[in-house]
Coordinates of C-alpha atoms in Angstrom, one line a residue:
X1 CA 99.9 76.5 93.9
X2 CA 99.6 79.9 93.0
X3 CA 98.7 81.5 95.4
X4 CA 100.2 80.4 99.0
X5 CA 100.2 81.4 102.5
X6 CA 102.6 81.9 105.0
X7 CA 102.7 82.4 108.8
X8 CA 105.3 86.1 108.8
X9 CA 106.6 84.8 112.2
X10 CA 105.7 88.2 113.5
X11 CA 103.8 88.7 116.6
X12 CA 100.5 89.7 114.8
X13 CA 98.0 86.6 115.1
X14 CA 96.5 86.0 111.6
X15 CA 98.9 88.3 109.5
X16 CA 100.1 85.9 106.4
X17 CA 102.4 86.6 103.4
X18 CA 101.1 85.4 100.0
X19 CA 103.5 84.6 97.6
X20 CA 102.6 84.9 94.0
X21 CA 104.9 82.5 91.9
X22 CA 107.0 84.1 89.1
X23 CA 105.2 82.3 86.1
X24 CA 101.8 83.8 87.1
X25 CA 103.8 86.9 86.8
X26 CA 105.3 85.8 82.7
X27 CA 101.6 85.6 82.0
X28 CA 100.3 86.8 78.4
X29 CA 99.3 90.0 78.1
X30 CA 95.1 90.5 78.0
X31 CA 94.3 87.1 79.4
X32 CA 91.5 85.7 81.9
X33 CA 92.9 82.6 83.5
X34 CA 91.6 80.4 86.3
X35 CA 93.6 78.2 88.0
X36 CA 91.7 76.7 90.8
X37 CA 90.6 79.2 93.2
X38 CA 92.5 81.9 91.6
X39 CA 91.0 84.4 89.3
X40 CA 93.6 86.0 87.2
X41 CA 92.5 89.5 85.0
X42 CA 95.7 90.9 83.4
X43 CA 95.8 94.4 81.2
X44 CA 98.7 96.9 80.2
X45 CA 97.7 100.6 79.7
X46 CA 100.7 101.7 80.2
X47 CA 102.2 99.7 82.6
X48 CA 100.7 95.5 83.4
X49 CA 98.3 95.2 86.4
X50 CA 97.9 91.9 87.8
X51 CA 94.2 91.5 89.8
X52 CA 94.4 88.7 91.6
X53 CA 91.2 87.6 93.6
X54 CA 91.3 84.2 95.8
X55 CA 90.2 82.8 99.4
X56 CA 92.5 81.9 102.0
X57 CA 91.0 78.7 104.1
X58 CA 91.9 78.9 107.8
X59 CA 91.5 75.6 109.8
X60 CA 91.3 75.6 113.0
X61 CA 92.4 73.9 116.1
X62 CA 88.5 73.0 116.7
X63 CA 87.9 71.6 113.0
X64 CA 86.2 74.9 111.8
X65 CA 87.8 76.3 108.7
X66 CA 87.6 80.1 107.7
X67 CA 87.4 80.9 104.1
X68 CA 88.7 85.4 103.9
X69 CA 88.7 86.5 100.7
X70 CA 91.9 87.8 99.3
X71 CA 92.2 90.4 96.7
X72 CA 95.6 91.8 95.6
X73 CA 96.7 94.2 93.2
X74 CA 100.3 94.2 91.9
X75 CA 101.6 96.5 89.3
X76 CA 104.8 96.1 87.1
X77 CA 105.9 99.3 84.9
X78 CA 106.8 99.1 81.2
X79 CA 109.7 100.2 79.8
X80 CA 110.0 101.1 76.4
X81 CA 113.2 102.9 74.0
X82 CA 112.8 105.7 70.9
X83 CA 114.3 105.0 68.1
X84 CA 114.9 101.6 68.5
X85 CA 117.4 101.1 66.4
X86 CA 120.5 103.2 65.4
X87 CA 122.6 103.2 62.3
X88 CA 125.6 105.1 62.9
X89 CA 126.2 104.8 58.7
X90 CA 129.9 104.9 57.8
X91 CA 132.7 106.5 60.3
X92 CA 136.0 106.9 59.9
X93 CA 138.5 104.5 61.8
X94 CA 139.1 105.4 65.1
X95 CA 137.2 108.7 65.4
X96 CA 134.2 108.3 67.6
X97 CA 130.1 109.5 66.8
X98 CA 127.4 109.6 69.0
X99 CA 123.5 109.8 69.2
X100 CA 121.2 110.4 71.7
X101 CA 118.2 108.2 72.3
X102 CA 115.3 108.7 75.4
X103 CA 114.3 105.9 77.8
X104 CA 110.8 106.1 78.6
X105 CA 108.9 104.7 81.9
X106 CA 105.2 105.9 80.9
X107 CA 103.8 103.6 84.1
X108 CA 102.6 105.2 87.9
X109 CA 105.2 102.7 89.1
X110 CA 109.0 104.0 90.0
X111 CA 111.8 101.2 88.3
X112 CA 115.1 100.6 88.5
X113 CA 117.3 99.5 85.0
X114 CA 120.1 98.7 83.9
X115 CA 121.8 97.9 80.1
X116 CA 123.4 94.7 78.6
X117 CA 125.5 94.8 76.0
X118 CA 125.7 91.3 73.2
X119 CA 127.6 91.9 70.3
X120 CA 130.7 92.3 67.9
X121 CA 133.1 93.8 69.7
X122 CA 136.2 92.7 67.3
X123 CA 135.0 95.3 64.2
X124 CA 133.5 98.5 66.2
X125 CA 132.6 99.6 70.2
X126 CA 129.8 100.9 71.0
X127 CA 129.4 102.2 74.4
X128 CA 126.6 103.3 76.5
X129 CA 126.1 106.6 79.7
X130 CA 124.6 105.9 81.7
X131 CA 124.5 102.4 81.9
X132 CA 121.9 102.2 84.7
X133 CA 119.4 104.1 86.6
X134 CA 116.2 104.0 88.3
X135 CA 113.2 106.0 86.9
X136 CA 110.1 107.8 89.5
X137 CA 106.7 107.5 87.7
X138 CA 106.0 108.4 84.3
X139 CA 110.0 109.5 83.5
X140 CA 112.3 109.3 81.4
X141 CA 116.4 110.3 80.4
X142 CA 118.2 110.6 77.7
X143 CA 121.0 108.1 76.9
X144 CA 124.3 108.6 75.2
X145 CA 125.2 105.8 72.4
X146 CA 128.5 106.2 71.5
X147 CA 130.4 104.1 68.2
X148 CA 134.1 103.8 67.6
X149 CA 135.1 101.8 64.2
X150 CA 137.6 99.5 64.7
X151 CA 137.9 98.2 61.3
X152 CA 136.8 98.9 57.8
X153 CA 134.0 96.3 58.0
X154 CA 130.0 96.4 59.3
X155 CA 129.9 96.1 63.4
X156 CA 126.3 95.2 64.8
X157 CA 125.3 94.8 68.5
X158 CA 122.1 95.3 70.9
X159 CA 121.8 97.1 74.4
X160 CA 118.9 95.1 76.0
X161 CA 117.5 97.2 79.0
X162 CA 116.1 95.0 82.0
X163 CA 113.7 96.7 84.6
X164 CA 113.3 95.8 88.2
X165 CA 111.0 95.1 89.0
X166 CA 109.2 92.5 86.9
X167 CA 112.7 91.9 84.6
X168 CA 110.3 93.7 81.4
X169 CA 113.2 94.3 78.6
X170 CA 113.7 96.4 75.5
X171 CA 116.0 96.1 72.5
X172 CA 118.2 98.8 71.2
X173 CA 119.5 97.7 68.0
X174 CA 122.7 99.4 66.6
X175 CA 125.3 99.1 63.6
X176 CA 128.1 101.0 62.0
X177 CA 130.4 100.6 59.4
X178 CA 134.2 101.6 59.9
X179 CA 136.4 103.3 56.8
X180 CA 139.7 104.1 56.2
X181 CA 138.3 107.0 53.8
X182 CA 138.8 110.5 55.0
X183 CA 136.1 112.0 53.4
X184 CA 134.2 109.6 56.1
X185 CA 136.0 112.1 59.1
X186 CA 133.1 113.9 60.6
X187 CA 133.7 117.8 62.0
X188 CA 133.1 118.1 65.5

């Protein structure tokens, strides 16, 4: 199911829970999908909006059964990264650059994130501040992308931020090349 309902265990008569399972949730973007008594209208402008609309049956003790109609709204924010890639170009060995790059949460929604690093780590580090942070609506922050060339060969690697909620994720893509050419030093 779906949609499903659960006694809370509280002392309110008739309060339920409804659980909405996490593929409903991985649905695609723009859809209309019914799935039987469950209505389904997804958008994202900027963040995704899930309109659920169902019934909830109620049987009683005496045989009668209740349907209440159940309408629920849940909203998950985006997440999104500019520029979304960074090429660091060619840096001496062992001397450190940097760039700066903004985070953006453009929903009504406040979100928690954090960043994952998968890469070469052998040729070049790149390193990341902050590494995780939570956002109020429609904010952002700038991040600090740090390289250091281990070698004299290319280094590639992504930072893959994940939102909470709804696990949404970008892709920073970044890449530098490490020289043992001087004229590669860069002033500070």
């Amino acid at each position: 199911a779906v949609v499903s309902t659960q006694s809370t265990g509280e002392s309110d008569e008739g309060a339920v829970e409804v659980i909405i399972e996490e593929k409903l949730l991985k649905q695609s973007h723009n859809v209309k999908q019914q799935d039987g008594t469950v209505a389904m209208v997804v958008q994202e402008v900027p963040e995704t909006k899930f309109h659920l609309h169902s019934h909830i049956q109620l049987h009683y003790n005496n045989n009668h059964i209740q349907s209440i109609p159940v309408h629920a709204r849940i909203i998950l924010p985006s997440l999104y990264i500019s520029p979304q890639s960074v090429d660091f170009g060619t840096c001496l060995v062992g001397q450190t650059s940097q760039v700066t790059v903004r985070l953006i949460n453009p929903s009504n929604s406040p979100m928690r994130w954090y960043a994952q690093y998968t890469g070469e780590t052998g040729e070049g580090e790149f390193s990341i501040t902050p590494s995780s942070g939570e956002f109020m609506q429609a904010d952002s922050c700038l991040l600090s992308i740090s390289y250091t060339a281990k070698t004299n060969k290319i280094c590639n690697g992504v930072y893959r931020f994940v939102s909470s909620p709804g696990k949404r994720a970008v892709e920073l893509c970044l890449a530098g090349t490490g020289s043992h050419d001087e004229r590669m030093q860069k002033l500070l």
